[in-house]
mmCIF file of C-alpha atoms and ligand atoms in Angstrom:
data_model
loop_
_atom_site.group_PDB
_atom_site.id
_atom_site.type_symbol
_atom_site.label_atom_id
_atom_site.label_comp_id
_atom_site.label_asym_id
_atom_site.label_seq_id
_atom_site.Cartn_x
_atom_site.Cartn_y
_atom_site.Cartn_z
ATOM 1 C CA MET J 1 47.214 -10.303 10.126
ATOM 2 C CA ARG J 2 47.259 -12.767 13.109
ATOM 3 C CA ASP J 3 46.401 -16.364 11.866
ATOM 4 C CA LYS J 4 45.573 -18.243 15.269
ATOM 5 C CA GLN J 5 43.399 -16.934 18.189
ATOM 6 C CA LEU J 6 44.708 -17.180 21.453
ATOM 7 C CA ALA J 7 42.712 -18.559 24.695
ATOM 8 C CA LEU J 8 43.844 -18.204 28.381
ATOM 9 C CA VAL J 9 42.351 -21.186 30.610
ATOM 10 C CA THR J 10 42.908 -21.290 34.322
ATOM 11 C CA GLY J 11 42.713 -24.272 36.255
ATOM 12 C CA ALA J 12 43.652 -26.337 33.105
ATOM 13 C CA SER J 13 45.773 -29.111 34.910
ATOM 14 C CA THR J 14 42.894 -31.426 35.605
ATOM 15 C CA GLY J 15 39.278 -31.798 35.210
ATOM 16 C CA ILE J 16 36.770 -29.395 33.780
ATOM 17 C CA GLY J 17 39.393 -26.856 32.936
ATOM 18 C CA LEU J 18 41.831 -29.413 31.092
ATOM 19 C CA GLU J 19 38.832 -30.462 28.936
ATOM 20 C CA LEU J 20 38.007 -26.719 28.239
ATOM 21 C CA ALA J 21 41.645 -26.257 27.159
ATOM 22 C CA LYS J 22 41.200 -29.333 24.951
ATOM 23 C CA CYS J 23 38.029 -27.819 23.197
ATOM 24 C CA ALA J 24 39.835 -24.584 22.590
ATOM 25 C CA ALA J 25 43.087 -26.687 21.171
ATOM 26 C CA GLU J 26 40.453 -28.653 18.947
ATOM 27 C CA ALA J 27 38.866 -25.379 17.772
ATOM 28 C CA GLY J 28 42.295 -23.928 16.619
ATOM 29 C CA PHE J 29 43.039 -21.787 19.324
ATOM 30 C CA ASP J 30 46.827 -21.352 20.782
ATOM 31 C CA LEU J 31 46.757 -21.862 24.410
ATOM 32 C CA VAL J 32 48.130 -20.087 27.665
ATOM 33 C CA ILE J 33 47.155 -22.526 30.451
ATOM 34 C CA ALA J 34 47.579 -22.109 34.195
ATOM 35 C CA ALA J 35 47.390 -23.850 37.450
ATOM 36 C CA ASP J 36 49.112 -23.671 41.055
ATOM 37 C CA GLU J 37 50.870 -27.003 40.836
ATOM 38 C CA VAL J 38 53.485 -28.311 38.417
ATOM 39 C CA ALA J 39 51.072 -30.717 36.931
ATOM 40 C CA ILE J 40 50.226 -27.834 34.485
ATOM 41 C CA GLU J 41 53.365 -28.920 32.621
ATOM 42 C CA SER J 42 52.088 -32.504 32.058
ATOM 43 C CA ALA J 43 48.626 -31.001 30.860
ATOM 44 C CA ALA J 44 50.322 -28.862 28.398
ATOM 45 C CA ALA J 45 52.360 -31.744 26.818
ATOM 46 C CA GLU J 46 49.008 -33.483 26.443
ATOM 47 C CA LEU J 47 47.351 -30.766 24.673
ATOM 48 C CA ARG J 48 50.494 -29.970 22.295
ATOM 49 C CA ARG J 49 49.724 -33.114 20.948
ATOM 50 C CA LEU J 50 46.332 -31.808 19.626
ATOM 51 C CA GLY J 51 48.354 -29.021 17.483
ATOM 52 C CA GLY J 52 48.807 -25.296 17.987
ATOM 53 C CA SER J 53 51.252 -23.780 20.861
ATOM 54 C CA VAL J 54 50.690 -24.319 24.554
ATOM 55 C CA GLN J 55 52.297 -22.061 27.042
ATOM 56 C CA ALA J 56 52.025 -23.414 30.578
ATOM 57 C CA VAL J 57 52.125 -20.968 33.532
ATOM 58 C CA GLN J 58 52.697 -22.264 37.428
ATOM 59 C CA ALA J 59 50.988 -19.301 39.170
ATOM 60 C CA ASP J 60 48.882 -19.094 42.426
ATOM 61 C CA LEU J 61 45.927 -17.427 41.180
ATOM 62 C CA ALA J 62 44.573 -16.910 44.699
ATOM 63 C CA THR J 63 46.964 -14.070 44.785
ATOM 64 C CA THR J 64 46.974 -10.825 42.920
ATOM 65 C CA GLU J 65 50.874 -11.494 42.360
ATOM 66 C CA GLY J 66 50.038 -14.899 40.888
ATOM 67 C CA VAL J 67 47.569 -13.283 38.451
ATOM 68 C CA ASP J 68 50.012 -10.572 37.515
ATOM 69 C CA LYS J 69 52.533 -13.423 36.842
ATOM 70 C CA LEU J 70 49.996 -15.181 34.418
ATOM 71 C CA CYS J 71 49.413 -12.026 32.603
ATOM 72 C CA ALA J 72 53.067 -11.218 32.157
ATOM 73 C CA ALA J 73 53.850 -14.603 30.993
ATOM 74 C CA ALA J 74 50.785 -14.195 28.713
ATOM 75 C CA GLY J 75 52.761 -11.012 27.300
ATOM 76 C CA SER J 76 51.441 -8.687 24.732
ATOM 77 C CA ARG J 77 49.555 -11.060 22.457
ATOM 78 C CA PRO J 78 46.002 -10.169 22.656
ATOM 79 C CA ILE J 79 43.731 -12.697 24.695
ATOM 80 C CA ASP J 80 40.712 -13.757 22.372
ATOM 81 C CA ALA J 81 38.964 -16.001 25.011
ATOM 82 C CA LEU J 82 39.601 -16.039 28.601
ATOM 83 C CA LEU J 83 38.272 -19.238 30.566
ATOM 84 C CA ALA J 84 38.242 -18.169 34.054
ATOM 85 C CA ASN J 85 37.836 -21.777 35.464
ATOM 86 C CA ALA J 86 40.287 -22.211 38.267
ATOM 87 C CA GLY J 87 38.505 -22.849 41.684
ATOM 88 C CA VAL J 88 38.383 -25.150 44.825
ATOM 89 C CA GLY J 89 35.825 -26.606 47.043
ATOM 90 C CA LEU J 90 35.842 -26.980 50.851
ATOM 91 C CA GLY J 91 33.347 -29.752 52.805
ATOM 92 C CA LYS J 92 32.662 -29.974 56.391
ATOM 93 C CA ALA J 93 30.643 -27.602 58.664
ATOM 94 C CA PHE J 94 31.793 -23.934 58.488
ATOM 95 C CA VAL J 95 32.953 -23.826 62.261
ATOM 96 C CA ASP J 96 35.149 -26.965 61.816
ATOM 97 C CA GLN J 97 36.892 -25.734 58.908
ATOM 98 C CA ASP J 98 40.435 -24.204 58.913
ATOM 99 C CA PHE J 99 40.158 -20.600 58.275
ATOM 100 C CA GLN J 100 43.252 -20.573 55.981
ATOM 101 C CA ARG J 101 41.275 -22.960 53.823
ATOM 102 C CA ILE J 102 38.102 -21.012 53.826
ATOM 103 C CA ARG J 103 40.225 -17.832 52.728
ATOM 104 C CA ARG J 104 41.735 -19.867 50.157
ATOM 105 C CA VAL J 105 38.480 -20.644 48.620
ATOM 106 C CA VAL J 106 37.363 -17.064 48.615
ATOM 107 C CA ASP J 107 40.675 -15.722 47.308
ATOM 108 C CA THR J 108 40.755 -18.314 44.371
ATOM 109 C CA ASN J 109 37.188 -18.488 43.462
ATOM 110 C CA ILE J 110 36.289 -14.800 43.921
ATOM 111 C CA THR J 111 39.136 -12.357 44.448
ATOM 112 C CA GLY J 112 41.658 -13.972 41.950
ATOM 113 C CA THR J 113 39.039 -14.883 39.399
ATOM 114 C CA LEU J 114 37.717 -11.161 39.421
ATOM 115 C CA TYR J 115 41.261 -9.753 39.340
ATOM 116 C CA LEU J 116 42.020 -11.726 36.293
ATOM 117 C CA ILE J 117 38.831 -10.966 34.443
ATOM 118 C CA HIS J 118 39.213 -7.166 35.444
ATOM 119 C CA ARG J 119 42.688 -7.161 33.969
ATOM 120 C CA VAL J 120 42.161 -9.168 30.884
ATOM 121 C CA GLY J 121 38.398 -7.773 30.272
ATOM 122 C CA ASN J 122 39.857 -3.923 30.052
ATOM 123 C CA GLU J 123 42.295 -5.283 27.574
ATOM 124 C CA MET J 124 39.587 -7.001 25.388
ATOM 125 C CA LEU J 125 37.211 -3.631 25.914
ATOM 126 C CA ARG J 126 40.109 -1.605 24.438
ATOM 127 C CA ARG J 127 39.902 -3.660 21.363
ATOM 128 C CA ASN J 128 36.266 -4.093 21.609
ATOM 129 C CA SER J 129 36.625 -7.896 20.894
ATOM 130 C CA GLY J 130 36.666 -10.939 23.358
ATOM 131 C CA ARG J 131 35.065 -13.888 24.887
ATOM 132 C CA ILE J 132 34.703 -14.646 28.832
ATOM 133 C CA LEU J 133 33.664 -17.784 30.161
ATOM 134 C CA ILE J 134 33.390 -17.896 33.834
ATOM 135 C CA THR J 135 32.929 -21.419 35.460
ATOM 136 C CA GLY J 136 30.255 -20.991 38.156
ATOM 137 C CA SER J 137 28.144 -23.640 39.245
ATOM 138 C CA ILE J 138 24.560 -24.833 40.066
ATOM 139 C CA ALA J 139 25.842 -24.809 43.490
ATOM 140 C CA GLY J 140 25.178 -21.077 43.363
ATOM 141 C CA PHE J 141 21.439 -21.580 43.415
ATOM 142 C CA THR J 142 21.576 -23.481 46.684
ATOM 143 C CA PRO J 143 22.605 -22.492 50.165
ATOM 144 C CA GLY J 144 25.327 -24.958 50.622
ATOM 145 C CA SER J 145 25.221 -26.437 54.157
ATOM 146 C CA PHE J 146 28.499 -28.533 54.913
ATOM 147 C CA GLN J 147 29.806 -26.755 51.844
ATOM 148 C CA ALA J 148 28.842 -23.216 52.835
ATOM 149 C CA VAL J 149 31.470 -20.761 51.602
ATOM 150 C CA TYR J 150 32.186 -22.774 48.623
ATOM 151 C CA ASN J 151 28.564 -22.491 47.425
ATOM 152 C CA ALA J 152 28.429 -18.701 48.399
ATOM 153 C CA SER J 153 31.406 -18.218 46.081
ATOM 154 C CA LYS J 154 29.575 -19.669 43.211
ATOM 155 C CA ALA J 155 26.604 -17.802 43.853
ATOM 156 C CA PHE J 156 28.783 -14.671 43.552
ATOM 157 C CA LEU J 157 30.277 -15.738 40.204
ATOM 158 C CA ASP J 158 26.954 -16.770 38.778
ATOM 159 C CA SER J 159 25.483 -13.403 39.822
ATOM 160 C CA PHE J 160 28.490 -11.356 38.986
ATOM 161 C CA SER J 161 28.616 -13.168 35.250
ATOM 162 C CA PHE J 162 25.178 -11.954 34.290
ATOM 163 C CA ALA J 163 25.864 -8.758 35.757
ATOM 164 C CA LEU J 164 29.158 -8.040 33.714
ATOM 165 C CA ARG J 165 27.501 -9.553 30.611
ATOM 166 C CA GLU J 166 24.696 -6.706 30.845
ATOM 167 C CA GLU J 167 27.324 -4.074 31.420
ATOM 168 C CA LEU J 168 29.288 -5.265 28.329
ATOM 169 C CA ARG J 169 26.163 -5.915 26.143
ATOM 170 C CA ASP J 170 26.711 -3.023 23.741
ATOM 171 C CA SER J 171 30.688 -3.971 23.262
ATOM 172 C CA GLY J 172 32.177 -6.622 21.471
ATOM 173 C CA VAL J 173 33.009 -8.743 24.571
ATOM 174 C CA THR J 174 30.634 -11.366 25.368
ATOM 175 C CA VAL J 175 30.389 -13.191 28.961
ATOM 176 C CA THR J 176 29.106 -16.630 29.448
ATOM 177 C CA CYS J 177 28.578 -18.483 32.690
ATOM 178 C CA LEU J 178 29.099 -22.318 32.666
ATOM 179 C CA MET J 179 27.008 -23.759 35.560
ATOM 180 C CA PRO J 180 28.172 -27.608 35.982
ATOM 181 C CA GLY J 181 26.304 -29.847 38.287
ATOM 182 C CA ALA J 182 28.456 -32.317 40.152
ATOM 183 C CA THR J 183 31.023 -33.570 37.604
ATOM 184 C CA GLU J 184 33.834 -36.262 37.993
ATOM 185 C CA THR J 185 37.078 -34.551 38.670
ATOM 186 C CA GLU J 186 39.573 -33.989 41.326
ATOM 187 C CA PHE J 187 37.230 -31.504 42.888
ATOM 188 C CA PHE J 188 35.644 -33.313 45.647
ATOM 189 C CA ARG J 189 38.752 -35.416 46.852
ATOM 190 C CA ARG J 190 40.593 -32.031 47.025
ATOM 191 C CA ALA J 191 37.604 -30.658 49.206
ATOM 192 C CA ASP J 192 37.686 -33.312 51.899
ATOM 193 C CA MET J 193 34.272 -34.735 50.612
ATOM 194 C CA MET J 194 34.774 -38.381 49.937
ATOM 195 C CA ASP J 195 32.743 -39.141 53.025
ATOM 196 C CA THR J 196 29.531 -37.467 51.500
ATOM 197 C CA LYS J 197 26.749 -38.591 49.171
ATOM 198 C CA VAL J 198 27.756 -36.018 46.439
ATOM 199 C CA GLY J 199 31.282 -36.797 46.736
ATOM 200 C CA THR J 200 30.948 -40.392 45.965
ATOM 201 C CA GLU J 201 27.895 -40.751 43.828
ATOM 202 C CA LYS J 202 28.047 -41.053 40.027
ATOM 203 C CA LYS J 203 28.584 -37.625 38.365
ATOM 204 C CA ASP J 204 28.520 -36.116 34.976
ATOM 205 C CA ASP J 205 31.469 -36.503 32.605
ATOM 206 C CA ALA J 206 34.029 -33.432 32.337
ATOM 207 C CA ARG J 207 34.321 -33.734 28.826
ATOM 208 C CA ASP J 208 30.561 -33.076 28.164
ATOM 209 C CA VAL J 209 30.557 -30.489 30.647
ATOM 210 C CA ALA J 210 33.366 -28.678 28.849
ATOM 211 C CA LYS J 211 31.999 -29.111 25.688
ATOM 212 C CA ALA J 212 28.505 -27.612 26.483
ATOM 213 C CA GLY J 213 30.352 -24.485 27.939
ATOM 214 C CA PHE J 214 33.029 -24.007 25.337
ATOM 215 C CA SER J 215 30.010 -24.134 22.605
ATOM 216 C CA ALA J 216 27.938 -21.755 24.794
ATOM 217 C CA MET J 217 31.090 -19.364 24.920
ATOM 218 C CA MET J 218 31.719 -19.494 21.060
ATOM 219 C CA SER J 219 28.050 -18.688 20.445
ATOM 220 C CA GLY J 220 28.015 -15.847 23.035
ATOM 221 C CA GLU J 221 25.086 -17.444 25.055
ATOM 222 C CA SER J 222 24.528 -15.925 28.633
ATOM 223 C CA ASP J 223 24.782 -19.194 30.438
ATOM 224 C CA VAL J 224 24.601 -22.847 30.325
ATOM 225 C CA VAL J 225 23.609 -25.587 32.680
ATOM 226 C CA THR J 226 24.469 -29.128 31.645
ATOM 227 C CA GLY J 227 22.276 -31.960 31.464
ATOM 228 C CA MET J 228 18.526 -32.394 32.132
ATOM 229 C CA LYS J 229 19.074 -33.632 36.068
ATOM 230 C CA ASN J 230 20.842 -30.205 36.661
ATOM 231 C CA LYS J 231 18.406 -28.209 34.728
ATOM 232 C CA LEU J 232 15.707 -29.477 36.510
ATOM 233 C CA GLN J 233 17.380 -28.825 39.815
ATOM 234 C CA THR J 234 17.923 -25.455 39.115
ATOM 235 C CA THR J 235 14.401 -24.794 38.025
ATOM 236 C CA ILE J 236 13.219 -26.248 41.331
ATOM 237 C CA ALA J 237 15.624 -24.197 43.408
ATOM 238 C CA ASN J 238 14.495 -20.735 41.708
ATOM 239 C CA VAL J 239 10.992 -21.592 43.527
ATOM 240 C CA THR J 240 11.962 -23.286 46.648
ATOM 241 C CA PRO J 241 12.745 -21.262 49.778
ATOM 242 C CA ASN J 242 16.220 -20.971 50.857
ATOM 243 C CA GLU J 243 15.633 -22.858 54.087
ATOM 244 C CA VAL J 244 14.328 -25.878 52.363
ATOM 245 C CA LEU J 245 17.450 -25.882 49.999
ATOM 246 C CA ALA J 246 19.765 -25.777 52.834
ATOM 247 C CA LYS J 247 18.114 -28.648 54.391
ATOM 248 C CA GLN J 248 18.267 -30.750 51.391
ATOM 249 C CA HIS J 249 21.942 -29.864 50.752
ATOM 250 C CA ARG J 250 22.603 -31.264 54.260
ATOM 251 C CA LYS J 251 21.578 -34.686 52.888
ATOM 252 C CA MET J 252 24.145 -34.791 50.105
ATOM 253 C CA ALA J 253 27.190 -32.988 51.725
ATOM 254 C CA GLU J 254 27.270 -33.702 55.340
ATOM 255 C CA PRO J 255 30.210 -36.010 56.358
ATOM 256 C CA GLY J 256 28.799 -39.542 56.921
ATOM 257 C CA THR J 257 26.347 -39.421 54.132
ATOM 258 C CA ALA J 258 28.499 -41.281 51.660
ATOM 259 C CA LYS J 259 26.878 -44.469 50.209
ATOM 260 C CA SER J 260 28.713 -47.493 51.510
HETATM 261 P P1 NAP F 301 39.817 -30.034 39.732
HETATM 262 O O1 NAP F 301 40.014 -30.966 39.019
HETATM 263 O O2 NAP F 301 40.035 -30.018 41.322
HETATM 264 O O3 NAP F 301 40.460 -28.637 39.304
HETATM 265 C C1 NAP F 301 40.693 -27.432 39.652
HETATM 266 C C2 NAP F 301 41.810 -26.657 38.740
HETATM 267 O O4 NAP F 301 41.938 -25.345 39.454
HETATM 268 C C3 NAP F 301 42.838 -27.237 38.577
HETATM 269 O O5 NAP F 301 43.714 -27.137 37.644
HETATM 270 C C4 NAP F 301 43.640 -26.616 40.079
HETATM 271 O O6 NAP F 301 45.105 -26.460 39.775
HETATM 272 C C5 NAP F 301 43.381 -25.226 39.491
HETATM 273 N N1 NAP F 301 43.378 -24.375 40.644
HETATM 274 C C6 NAP F 301 42.781 -24.374 42.087
HETATM 275 N N2 NAP F 301 43.175 -23.400 42.955
HETATM 276 C C7 NAP F 301 44.065 -22.785 42.195
HETATM 277 C C8 NAP F 301 44.849 -21.683 42.438
HETATM 278 N N3 NAP F 301 45.078 -20.929 43.738
HETATM 279 N N4 NAP F 301 45.829 -21.154 41.568
HETATM 280 C C9 NAP F 301 45.757 -21.781 40.292
HETATM 281 N N5 NAP F 301 45.063 -22.801 39.984
HETATM 282 C C10 NAP F 301 44.383 -23.158 40.917
HETATM 283 O O7 NAP F 301 38.124 -29.589 39.836
HETATM 284 P P2 NAP F 301 37.427 -29.050 38.713
HETATM 285 O O8 NAP F 301 35.998 -29.781 39.113
HETATM 286 O O9 NAP F 301 37.719 -29.244 37.376
HETATM 287 O O10 NAP F 301 36.989 -27.720 39.043
HETATM 288 C C11 NAP F 301 37.097 -26.761 37.981
HETATM 289 C C12 NAP F 301 36.002 -25.441 38.127
HETATM 290 O O11 NAP F 301 34.675 -26.241 37.889
HETATM 291 C C13 NAP F 301 35.981 -24.841 39.703
HETATM 292 O O12 NAP F 301 35.845 -23.566 39.598
HETATM 293 C C14 NAP F 301 34.929 -25.620 40.281
HETATM 294 O O13 NAP F 301 34.430 -24.745 41.285
HETATM 295 C C15 NAP F 301 33.934 -25.817 39.031
HETATM 296 N N6 NAP F 301 33.020 -26.661 39.195
HETATM 297 C C16 NAP F 301 33.126 -28.250 39.542
HETATM 298 C C17 NAP F 301 32.127 -28.925 39.706
HETATM 299 C C18 NAP F 301 32.424 -30.524 40.070
HETATM 300 O O14 NAP F 301 31.455 -31.119 40.441
HETATM 301 N N7 NAP F 301 33.483 -30.858 39.736
HETATM 302 C C19 NAP F 301 30.730 -28.608 39.588
HETATM 303 C C20 NAP F 301 30.378 -27.296 39.445
HETATM 304 C C21 NAP F 301 31.437 -26.285 39.271
HETATM 305 P P3 NAP F 301 46.205 -26.810 41.046
HETATM 306 O O15 NAP F 301 45.851 -28.388 41.396
HETATM 307 O O16 NAP F 301 47.384 -26.656 40.465
HETATM 308 O O17 NAP F 301 45.624 -25.951 42.285
#
């Protein structure tokens, strides 16, 4: 009999993913954690201090080869929880963005995430047991002018998560969508959005967001939007025309909207 469960967390080097990995370690999971850069090793060292084994994998999850590398490194030990969290943003007007970076948003947030969930999800289904947490976003509720591809990628993930959950309803595998609002992480700096209102205003705490997501996954809930402000925002977004939402998004994400 296995004594400890195993959680695989992607994008665990910083931000929400690192905090999700801490939640899993504190709940007694062994960990396989992944990110693209070498910082995943220092995250692993930090997580090992919480007890349990931690295996760090450096892999580019925008590629199928990177996902294959991660799955191979995880080995034959069953994955009890998959926290598919790795993602990147991209600010500025669509026509001004570099196409390679546009493609990387799609490849990381959508293609790589789907491929990983397809591989691990099939294995979970064979055992009829497992938990999947997908980090979507409340951005998926709003056409994201000046962050257009990113918001569309999160709309994809939010939608996909609910659909997959329904398909697996009669199985022992649960699917939960974590939909954070703007959260204090490396995200906005990496997305070149430090000249915007959303990039510079006060944001939610990554630890609080991760705790809510982890707890929702453990109780098998369908989704979680963190914080009252974000809950209100999604409720309003559901009854507001997309054209109006896109106009409002410009006010937060257009370059030059940063508070001085
Ligand atoms: P973050 O601090 O920038 O963390 C992103 C993580 O994803 C890092 O560990 C990064 O590792 C990893 N990653 C990115 N591209 C990768 C790739 N191609 N292959 C492997 N790893 C990759 O940002 P975060 O805010 O915590 O973002 C985590 C998730 O939350 C993302 O899916 C994001 O869309 C979502 N989210 C964020 C916010 C927010 O306001 N921050 C709001 C809603 C949803 P490397 O540095 O090694 O690339």
